[in-house]
Amino acid sequence: MIELYESQRAMRNMRRAAMQRGVVAILDVGSSKIACLVLRFDGTDPSDDGIGSLAGQSGFRVIGAATTRSRGVRFGEIVSMSETERAIRTAVQAAQKMAGIRVDHVIACFSGAGPRSYGLAGKVDVAGMTVDEQDVARVLSACDAPDFGHGREVLHAQPVNFALDHRSGLIDPRGQIGNELSCDMHMLTVDAQAIQNLAYCVKRCDLELAGIASSAYASGISALVEDEQELGAACIDMGGGATGVSIFIKKHMIYADAVRMGGDHVTSDISMGLQVPMATAERIKTFYGGVVATGMDDREMIETGGETGDWEHDRRTVSRAELIGILRPRVEEILEEVRARLDAAGFDHLPSQQIVLTGGASQIPGLDGLASKILGQQVRLGRPLRVHGLPQAATGAGFASAVGLCLFAAHPQDEWWDFEIPLDRYPARSFKRAVQWFRDNW
Amino acid sequence: MRQMSRSDPAPSRLTYRLERLMLTPVFRLALRVGVPFALAFGAAGLWFSVPENREAFHGMLADIRISIENRPEFQVRLMAIDGASVHVAEDIREILPLDFPVSSFDLDLDAMQETVVGLDPVRTARLRIRQGGVLQIDVTERVPAVLWRHAEGLELLDEAGVLVGPADSRSDHSALPVIAGEGAEQAVPEALALMAVSGPLLPRLRGFERMGARRWDVVLDRDQRILLPETGAAEALERVIAMDQAVDMLARDLVAVDLRLPRRPTVRMTDNATQEMWRIKQIEAGGEQR
């Protein structure tokens, strides 16, 4: 499996280089907008002694932020390379200009590409008295990877839990005495094509890809508060073209999925239903949208406007209740789909049933009421965590995954490729292997 | 559709790369510092690469230099010599061939000082250009201490034995002792030491003669000589003076007092005195009377 993680390891090295330089860009490639944040790391690493000040986010500062309308991205996947490249270029250039510094490394996230979660388990006998790094490496490589199919690539592979002789729930088993070490791992695969496209677009912008993440994961990091991550919660990131679902427990993501529907579909419903252009539909949605109709809404008339030259056509009005009537079924459909995904993941077996809605499309008024009917009682609207220097314009729910990616860039969780490589997978002439051979035979 | 057909704000690849380049700190530094430097040096180098320009530049520099050197503030018009006698001053004026006015930049004071010090009667010389365009030369002359008589004539030496100048006659320098003999000029300090202790002999002193380039003879009038040893000459002379004062020795009919062996002073008498002594001794012995 080493070949599989070479690129991931390379990206980690790139991230380390970016940390040394102190500047890294965050790129959230979404279906409706592309956000770019420029982070400066001031060298203080609060991870030394537990959790540092400001919940461990004091190590960096946002010095540049820019958003641009997304082009060429649908359902969270890149469909037009040149368009997307231009959009990324716009965002990166504006953010660089604001930061006043050139960025060379970028950490990107995207929502689509059909993410699929796998739970992996591995078991191995401890070689010595106590568990050391090599045992951890061996137990990780002992996890039997499922056949996730051709053309898919592992995006995340995080060990969620270690168990040592029936003692489960260990975070760090190193140094403990035991005989049998087992681990549970969460693996997320996506279409390799999507990653390759994104990497190509980033490369065409003269940038180096220093990391890649699923936006469902990133928005979960930023929108869920700490005890929600600890006790178990689901984060639903309602984006433009895709809705990401991620379930966290014990501060680890254990499931992620995406529904290929989002705010853009609502807009296109309005556009079709009211016979207005997409831009007008978007404006009507953001100004007058809602999901719960009241008697007042029947009397509130909305002018659709238009510039066709047909006076009758341009002077049409529509009541807000009608708009809600168009909007609500689609939102319900999205939430139903999310419910189905959560049920499939076994979310109702979790001790805590907290659900957090975030993302740009979660800003529809009354959505929490509707969601609580479909998803369960414990629903709240989430906004991303506040990080240093984030402009006011980028603190909305739509920036949850961008902010989450900042936290991911500052303190990435350990993934499979961050651990040591087991000795028997080293090249045959390695020095470490020679040492191991001596130790085994004498 | 108005909003959708709005022009795309995306920068072209060239603009994007250019802006990234401009945001590179090293590049900006090079642009801010390197380019002006390169332009300035390049232009100057290009201009200097033409030989005419180079010559014109050097000519201009030389003109400026000459015009500054010829300013009246730097002109030297007079030479003032202090501390030298008239002859020496004339000599100095002779060996410093300066035609005033001259620019102070053209005066090589070190070389001129060497020249002045090279004169025999000059012990030290200090040259400086005083305010008002005066070349001030402060000279310390050598003081003649002895007269040195040798085959070519009479010369003056100072207390270290350095030549001061020729002396015309003995009578011009009656206060100075005369030395003579082989290697006398190299032992002037010894002669002066002898001179210092020979106070009572001064009226009779003719001079000091160096014998065999190793010891001194004191020459008195009436052809009397005091032969001094190589070492301890002054003490020996003092002993002679003491003997003279005790028994009035030198007033007697002696030719030489020999102290070359300091423990055994020897007196050489004239023939006449010797005969006389023998006669007196015979009388005392009761011999025949002649």
mmCIF file of N, CA and C in Angstrom, chain A residues 29 45 78 92 102 123 145 165-166 219 232 274 295 310 345 353 363:
data_model
loop_
_atom_site.group_PDB
_atom_site.id
_atom_site.type_symbol
_atom_site.label_atom_id
_atom_site.label_comp_id
_atom_site.label_asym_id
_atom_site.label_seq_id
_atom_site.Cartn_x
_atom_site.Cartn_y
_atom_site.Cartn_z
ATOM 1 N N VAL A 29 -12.848 24.876 -2.987
ATOM 2 C CA VAL A 29 -13.410 24.842 -4.337
ATOM 3 C C VAL A 29 -14.845 24.350 -4.223
ATOM 4 N N ASP A 45 3.857 26.896 18.132
ATOM 5 C CA ASP A 45 3.090 25.676 17.969
ATOM 6 C C ASP A 45 2.442 25.329 19.301
ATOM 7 N N ILE A 78 -15.015 19.255 -10.534
ATOM 8 C CA ILE A 78 -14.592 20.131 -11.616
ATOM 9 C C ILE A 78 -15.059 19.529 -12.939
ATOM 10 N N VAL A 92 -7.096 33.388 -5.872
ATOM 11 C CA VAL A 92 -5.750 33.388 -5.289
ATOM 12 C C VAL A 92 -5.098 34.749 -5.461
ATOM 13 N N ARG A 102 3.362 36.596 -1.594
ATOM 14 C CA ARG A 102 3.152 35.555 -2.579
ATOM 15 C C ARG A 102 2.991 34.223 -1.855
ATOM 16 N N LYS A 123 -5.453 -6.219 13.396
ATOM 17 C CA LYS A 123 -5.056 -6.817 14.664
ATOM 18 C C LYS A 123 -3.674 -7.411 14.490
ATOM 19 N N ALA A 145 -7.523 -3.488 3.661
ATOM 20 C CA ALA A 145 -8.241 -2.472 2.892
ATOM 21 C C ALA A 145 -9.275 -3.153 2.013
ATOM 22 N N ASP A 165 -5.519 -5.635 24.084
ATOM 23 C CA ASP A 165 -6.029 -6.712 24.958
ATOM 24 C C ASP A 165 -7.360 -6.340 25.612
ATOM 25 N N HIS A 166 -8.345 -6.111 24.840
ATOM 26 C CA HIS A 166 -9.703 -5.822 25.335
ATOM 27 C C HIS A 166 -9.822 -4.469 25.992
ATOM 28 N N SER A 219 -15.665 21.193 7.243
ATOM 29 C CA SER A 219 -16.706 21.986 7.884
ATOM 30 C C SER A 219 -17.104 21.365 9.210
ATOM 31 N N GLY A 232 -20.252 13.121 19.914
ATOM 32 C CA GLY A 232 -20.874 12.572 18.717
ATOM 33 C C GLY A 232 -21.863 13.544 18.126
ATOM 34 N N LEU A 274 -40.655 30.066 -11.670
ATOM 35 C CA LEU A 274 -41.108 31.433 -11.876
ATOM 36 C C LEU A 274 -40.743 31.960 -13.246
ATOM 37 N N GLY A 295 -49.542 33.283 7.044
ATOM 38 C CA GLY A 295 -50.579 34.035 6.366
ATOM 39 C C GLY A 295 -50.059 35.333 5.796
ATOM 40 N N ASP A 310 -40.552 42.681 -22.808
ATOM 41 C CA ASP A 310 -41.980 42.357 -22.742
ATOM 42 C C ASP A 310 -42.507 42.902 -21.430
ATOM 43 N N ALA A 345 -25.712 5.169 7.823
ATOM 44 C CA ALA A 345 -24.475 5.158 8.596
ATOM 45 C C ALA A 345 -24.705 4.682 10.019
ATOM 46 N N GLN A 353 -27.337 12.695 19.463
ATOM 47 C CA GLN A 353 -27.980 12.823 18.149
ATOM 48 C C GLN A 353 -27.894 14.239 17.625
ATOM 49 N N GLN A 363 -28.637 29.005 5.334
ATOM 50 C CA GLN A 363 -29.056 30.315 5.807
ATOM 51 C C GLN A 363 -30.492 30.649 5.428
#
